[in-house]
Coordinates of C-alpha atoms in Angstrom, one line a residue:
M4 CA -13.5 -2.3 23.9
N5 CA -10.1 -0.9 24.5
E6 CA -8.8 2.5 22.7
V7 CA -6.5 2.4 19.9
T8 CA -2.8 2.1 21.7
H9 CA 0.7 2.6 20.0
Q10 CA 3.9 1.3 20.8
R11 CA 7.4 1.0 18.9
I12 CA 8.2 -2.8 18.2
K13 CA 12.0 -3.8 17.1
T14 CA 11.8 -6.1 14.0
N15 CA 14.4 -7.0 11.5
G16 CA 17.0 -4.4 12.8
I17 CA 14.6 -1.6 13.0
W18 CA 11.9 -0.2 15.1
L19 CA 8.3 0.1 13.8
H20 CA 5.7 2.2 15.2
I21 CA 2.3 0.5 15.4
A22 CA -1.4 1.1 16.1
E23 CA -3.3 -1.7 17.6
Q24 CA -6.7 -2.7 19.0
G25 CA -8.7 -5.2 19.9
T26 CA -8.1 -9.1 20.8
G27 CA -8.7 -12.3 19.0
P28 CA -6.9 -13.5 15.9
L29 CA -4.2 -11.2 14.5
V30 CA -5.0 -9.0 11.5
L31 CA -2.1 -6.7 10.0
L32 CA -3.2 -3.7 8.1
L33 CA -0.4 -2.6 5.5
H34 CA -0.7 1.0 4.0
G35 CA 0.7 2.4 0.6
F36 CA 2.1 5.8 -0.6
P37 CA 1.9 8.4 0.6
E38 CA 0.4 7.0 3.6
L39 CA 0.4 6.2 7.7
W40 CA -1.0 3.5 9.7
Y41 CA -3.6 6.4 10.2
S42 CA -5.0 5.4 6.7
W43 CA -6.9 2.5 8.2
R44 CA -8.4 4.2 11.0
H45 CA -12.0 3.3 9.9
Q46 CA -11.2 -0.1 9.8
I47 CA -9.4 -0.7 13.0
T48 CA -11.9 0.0 15.0
F49 CA -14.4 -1.8 13.1
L50 CA -12.4 -5.0 12.9
A51 CA -11.7 -4.9 16.7
S52 CA -15.1 -4.4 17.8
H53 CA -15.9 -7.8 15.6
G54 CA -13.4 -9.8 17.9
Y55 CA -9.9 -9.3 15.9
H56 CA -6.6 -8.0 17.3
V57 CA -5.8 -5.5 14.8
V58 CA -2.1 -4.0 13.9
A59 CA -1.6 -1.3 11.7
P60 CA 2.3 -0.2 11.4
D61 CA 3.8 2.7 9.8
L62 CA 5.7 0.6 7.5
R63 CA 9.6 1.3 7.3
G64 CA 10.4 4.6 6.2
C65 CA 6.9 6.3 7.1
G66 CA 5.4 8.2 10.2
D67 CA 7.0 7.0 13.6
S68 CA 8.8 4.3 12.2
D69 CA 12.6 4.2 11.3
A70 CA 13.7 5.4 7.8
P71 CA 17.1 3.6 7.0
L72 CA 18.9 6.2 4.5
S73 CA 19.6 3.8 1.7
P74 CA 17.1 2.9 -1.0
S75 CA 18.6 -0.9 -1.1
S76 CA 17.0 -1.1 2.5
Y77 CA 13.4 -1.0 0.7
S78 CA 13.5 -3.8 -1.1
V79 CA 10.8 -6.6 -0.8
M80 CA 13.2 -8.8 1.1
H81 CA 13.3 -6.1 3.8
L82 CA 9.8 -5.6 3.7
V83 CA 8.4 -9.0 4.1
G84 CA 11.1 -9.3 6.6
D85 CA 9.6 -6.6 9.0
I86 CA 6.1 -8.2 8.9
I87 CA 7.3 -11.6 9.6
G88 CA 9.1 -9.8 12.5
L89 CA 5.7 -8.4 14.0
L90 CA 4.5 -11.8 13.7
D91 CA 7.4 -13.3 15.6
H92 CA 6.7 -10.3 18.2
F93 CA 2.9 -11.4 18.9
Q94 CA 4.1 -15.1 19.1
Q95 CA 1.4 -15.8 16.0
Q96 CA 2.5 -18.4 13.7
Q97 CA -0.1 -17.0 11.2
A98 CA -2.1 -14.0 10.5
F99 CA -4.5 -12.4 8.2
V100 CA -2.8 -9.7 6.1
V101 CA -4.5 -6.7 4.4
G102 CA -2.7 -4.6 2.0
H103 CA -3.4 -1.3 0.0
D104 CA -1.0 0.2 -2.7
W105 CA 2.5 -0.6 -1.5
G106 CA 1.1 -2.4 1.3
A107 CA -0.6 -4.7 -1.2
L108 CA 2.7 -5.5 -3.0
I109 CA 4.1 -6.6 0.5
G110 CA 1.2 -8.7 0.9
W111 CA 1.6 -10.6 -2.6
H112 CA 5.1 -11.4 -1.7
L113 CA 4.5 -12.5 1.9
C114 CA 2.5 -15.0 0.2
L115 CA 5.1 -15.8 -2.2
F116 CA 7.9 -15.8 0.4
R117 CA 6.3 -17.1 3.7
P118 CA 2.9 -18.6 2.7
D119 CA 3.0 -20.7 5.8
R120 CA 2.7 -17.7 7.9
I121 CA -0.5 -16.2 6.1
K122 CA -4.2 -17.5 6.7
G123 CA -5.6 -15.0 4.3
L124 CA -4.9 -12.0 2.1
I125 CA -6.9 -9.2 1.4
N126 CA -5.7 -6.8 -0.9
L127 CA -6.7 -3.3 -2.0
S128 CA -5.8 -1.5 -5.7
V129 CA -2.8 -3.3 -6.9
P130 CA -3.1 -6.9 -8.2
H131 CA -0.6 -9.2 -8.4
F132 CA 1.5 -9.5 -12.0
D133 CA 4.2 -12.1 -12.7
R134 CA 7.7 -10.9 -13.0
N135 CA 8.9 -9.9 -16.7
P136 CA 11.9 -12.1 -17.2
K137 CA 13.2 -10.0 -19.9
A138 CA 13.2 -6.2 -18.7
K139 CA 13.6 -4.7 -15.5
F140 CA 10.5 -2.6 -14.0
V141 CA 11.5 0.7 -14.3
D142 CA 13.2 0.4 -17.7
S143 CA 9.8 -1.2 -18.9
L144 CA 7.8 1.9 -17.6
N145 CA 10.2 4.3 -18.9
K146 CA 10.0 2.9 -22.3
I147 CA 6.3 2.9 -22.5
Y148 CA 5.5 6.2 -20.9
G149 CA 8.8 8.0 -20.6
D150 CA 10.0 10.4 -17.7
G151 CA 6.6 12.1 -17.1
L152 CA 5.4 9.0 -15.2
Y153 CA 5.7 9.6 -11.5
I154 CA 7.6 6.4 -10.7
C155 CA 10.2 7.6 -13.2
Q156 CA 10.6 10.5 -11.6
F157 CA 11.0 9.1 -8.0
Q158 CA 14.1 7.1 -9.1
E159 CA 16.6 9.8 -8.7
P160 CA 17.5 10.2 -5.3
G161 CA 16.4 13.8 -4.2
R162 CA 14.7 15.0 -7.0
A163 CA 11.1 14.3 -5.9
E164 CA 11.8 15.9 -2.4
R165 CA 13.1 19.2 -4.0
A166 CA 10.1 19.1 -6.3
F167 CA 7.6 18.5 -3.4
A168 CA 9.5 21.1 -1.2
R169 CA 7.8 23.8 -3.2
Y170 CA 4.6 23.2 -1.5
D171 CA 3.3 23.1 2.1
Y172 CA 2.9 19.6 3.2
L173 CA -0.9 19.8 3.3
T174 CA -1.1 20.6 -0.2
V175 CA 1.0 17.8 -1.2
M176 CA -1.4 15.3 0.8
K177 CA -4.0 16.8 -1.1
K178 CA -2.3 16.5 -4.5
F179 CA -1.8 12.7 -3.9
L180 CA -4.4 11.4 -1.6
L181 CA -7.5 13.3 -3.5
I182 CA -6.2 12.1 -7.0
T183 CA -9.0 11.1 -9.4
Q184 CA -7.8 11.5 -13.4
T185 CA -5.8 9.0 -15.2
E186 CA -3.7 11.6 -17.1
N187 CA -2.5 13.0 -13.6
L188 CA 0.2 10.3 -13.2
I189 CA 1.7 11.2 -16.4
A190 CA 3.6 14.8 -16.5
P191 CA 4.0 16.6 -19.6
P192 CA 7.5 17.0 -20.9
G193 CA 9.9 18.8 -18.7
M194 CA 7.3 18.9 -15.9
E195 CA 7.4 17.6 -12.2
I196 CA 4.4 15.3 -11.5
I197 CA 3.8 17.1 -8.2
D198 CA 3.4 20.3 -10.4
Y199 CA 1.4 18.7 -12.6
L200 CA -1.2 17.4 -10.3
E201 CA -4.1 19.6 -9.3
T202 CA -5.0 20.6 -5.7
P203 CA -8.5 20.3 -5.3
S204 CA -10.7 23.2 -4.6
R205 CA -13.1 21.6 -2.6
L206 CA -12.6 18.2 -0.4
P207 CA -14.4 15.1 -1.0
P208 CA -17.1 14.2 1.9
W209 CA -15.0 11.0 2.8
I210 CA -12.0 12.9 4.2
T211 CA -11.5 16.1 6.2
E212 CA -8.9 18.9 6.5
E213 CA -8.0 17.6 10.1
E214 CA -7.6 14.0 9.0
L215 CA -5.2 15.3 5.8
Q216 CA -3.3 17.4 8.4
V217 CA -2.6 14.4 10.3
F218 CA -0.9 13.0 7.3
A219 CA 0.6 16.3 6.5
D220 CA 2.3 16.9 10.0
K221 CA 3.8 13.2 9.8
F222 CA 5.5 13.7 6.8
Q223 CA 6.7 17.2 7.7
E224 CA 8.7 15.3 10.7
S225 CA 9.8 12.6 8.6
G226 CA 10.3 13.8 5.3
F227 CA 9.4 11.9 1.9
T228 CA 12.7 10.2 1.7
G229 CA 11.6 7.2 3.2
A230 CA 8.4 6.3 1.5
L231 CA 10.2 7.3 -1.9
N232 CA 12.7 4.9 -1.4
Y233 CA 10.0 2.0 -1.9
Y234 CA 10.1 3.1 -5.8
R235 CA 13.8 3.5 -5.8
A236 CA 14.2 -0.1 -4.8
M237 CA 12.0 -1.3 -7.8
D238 CA 14.7 -2.4 -10.1
L239 CA 16.4 -4.2 -7.3
N240 CA 13.3 -6.0 -6.3
W241 CA 13.3 -7.3 -10.0
E242 CA 16.7 -8.6 -9.5
L243 CA 15.7 -10.3 -6.3
T244 CA 12.5 -12.1 -6.9
A245 CA 13.8 -14.1 -10.1
P246 CA 13.8 -17.3 -8.1
W247 CA 10.0 -16.8 -7.7
Q248 CA 9.4 -16.4 -11.3
G249 CA 5.9 -18.0 -12.5
S250 CA 5.4 -19.0 -9.0
K251 CA 1.5 -19.0 -8.2
I252 CA 0.0 -17.7 -4.9
M253 CA -1.8 -20.5 -3.0
V254 CA -2.9 -18.5 -0.2
P255 CA -6.7 -17.7 -0.3
V256 CA -7.1 -14.2 -1.6
K257 CA -9.6 -11.5 -1.9
F258 CA -8.9 -8.5 -4.2
L259 CA -10.6 -5.2 -4.0
V260 CA -10.3 -2.4 -6.3
G261 CA -12.3 0.9 -7.1
E262 CA -14.1 1.1 -10.4
K263 CA -12.3 4.7 -10.8
D264 CA -9.0 3.8 -9.3
I265 CA -6.2 5.4 -11.7
G266 CA -4.3 2.2 -11.9
F267 CA -7.4 0.1 -12.7
E268 CA -8.3 2.4 -15.6
T269 CA -4.9 2.4 -17.2
N270 CA -2.8 -0.3 -19.5
G271 CA -5.0 -3.3 -19.8
V272 CA -5.5 -3.6 -16.0
R273 CA -9.2 -3.7 -16.1
D274 CA -8.9 -6.6 -18.3
Y275 CA -6.3 -8.5 -16.7
V276 CA -8.0 -8.4 -13.2
Q277 CA -11.0 -9.8 -14.8
G278 CA -9.2 -12.1 -16.9
D279 CA -7.8 -15.5 -16.6
V280 CA -4.0 -15.1 -16.3
F281 CA -4.7 -13.3 -12.9
R282 CA -6.5 -16.1 -11.7
I283 CA -3.9 -18.8 -12.8
L284 CA -1.3 -16.9 -10.7
V285 CA -3.7 -16.5 -8.0
P286 CA -5.9 -19.7 -8.1
N287 CA -7.9 -19.2 -4.8
L288 CA -8.9 -15.8 -5.8
E289 CA -12.3 -13.6 -5.2
V290 CA -12.4 -10.4 -7.0
V291 CA -14.6 -7.3 -5.9
I292 CA -15.0 -4.1 -7.8
L293 CA -16.1 -1.3 -5.7
D294 CA -17.6 2.4 -6.6
G295 CA -14.4 4.4 -5.9
H296 CA -10.8 5.7 -6.6
H297 CA -7.6 4.5 -5.5
F298 CA -7.8 5.1 -1.6
I299 CA -10.7 3.1 -1.4
Q300 CA -10.5 2.1 2.4
Q301 CA -10.8 5.8 3.1
E302 CA -13.2 7.0 0.3
K303 CA -15.6 3.9 1.2
P304 CA -14.7 2.9 4.8
Q305 CA -18.0 0.8 5.4
Q306 CA -17.8 -1.1 2.3
V307 CA -14.2 -2.1 2.5
S308 CA -14.6 -3.1 6.0
Q309 CA -17.6 -5.3 5.6
E310 CA -15.9 -6.9 2.6
I311 CA -12.6 -7.7 4.7
L312 CA -15.0 -9.1 7.9
S313 CA -16.9 -11.3 5.3
F314 CA -13.5 -12.8 4.1
L315 CA -12.1 -13.1 7.5
R316 CA -15.6 -14.9 8.7
K317 CA -14.9 -17.7 6.2
F318 CA -12.0 -19.0 8.2
P319 CA -13.0 -21.3 11.1
A320 CA -12.4 -19.6 14.7
E321 CA -9.5 -21.0 16.4

């Protein structure tokens, strides 16, 4: 089998860096925050070895992809447009999409905006919620959690970047990628979230210092502004997605989440994922709860890879 190769592709007016391996049906792997294509290192080789053409981009603003300066260039319209451009580049009418964290949000919106281009979706960690017509997303969070919530702190351009700069890049990666506790996402009054997050004294067995350094080195090159701009476009997304209010996602979906994921443990998300409303919005849905935390594809690579493969194999070969 061929090795992982890298190239940059022009799509939707920007250049995206992609890692790819294998031949067969196209599978796109979309990462989250603060991550890169490298988050999928385990799944790329596994899926390629089972007969798939696997493509993992650095999403706009991250890694070796272009990073437009304006937060308004990070709306879900732009993000979905980038992925449609990748499909067009590979001359594929349809692809499978696997998304985690922000990549999951892109996956949900791909299915809302362009279901004709998606064969099936496997999303990790972030479920689909219907848009609240009465309040902007960040405003709602601010009223519930206050300024200590990381999403609220990320809104002001430059604020998080200045706070992150008090640490070396490897420490920032450790603070985010190794997060485990619910309260870690909300800093006490007057404290920045990066100061509140703990730096683990020992690494968990699923990631090495060298692997963390790969993330650190790339963010040292690019800075964090591109990745943070996703959060700064959240209320713009709320405005732009009004036409899809109440829309159902009819694409076949498998949703994977870690039992100890910080997002799964808070604000009724567990009940939502296991309840009826999620299934009304996503009728063709399978939910799998794994033993793990938020960055589940890195923490439990074999289980996640097998879950993805079992879903892909439900579709007839072309």
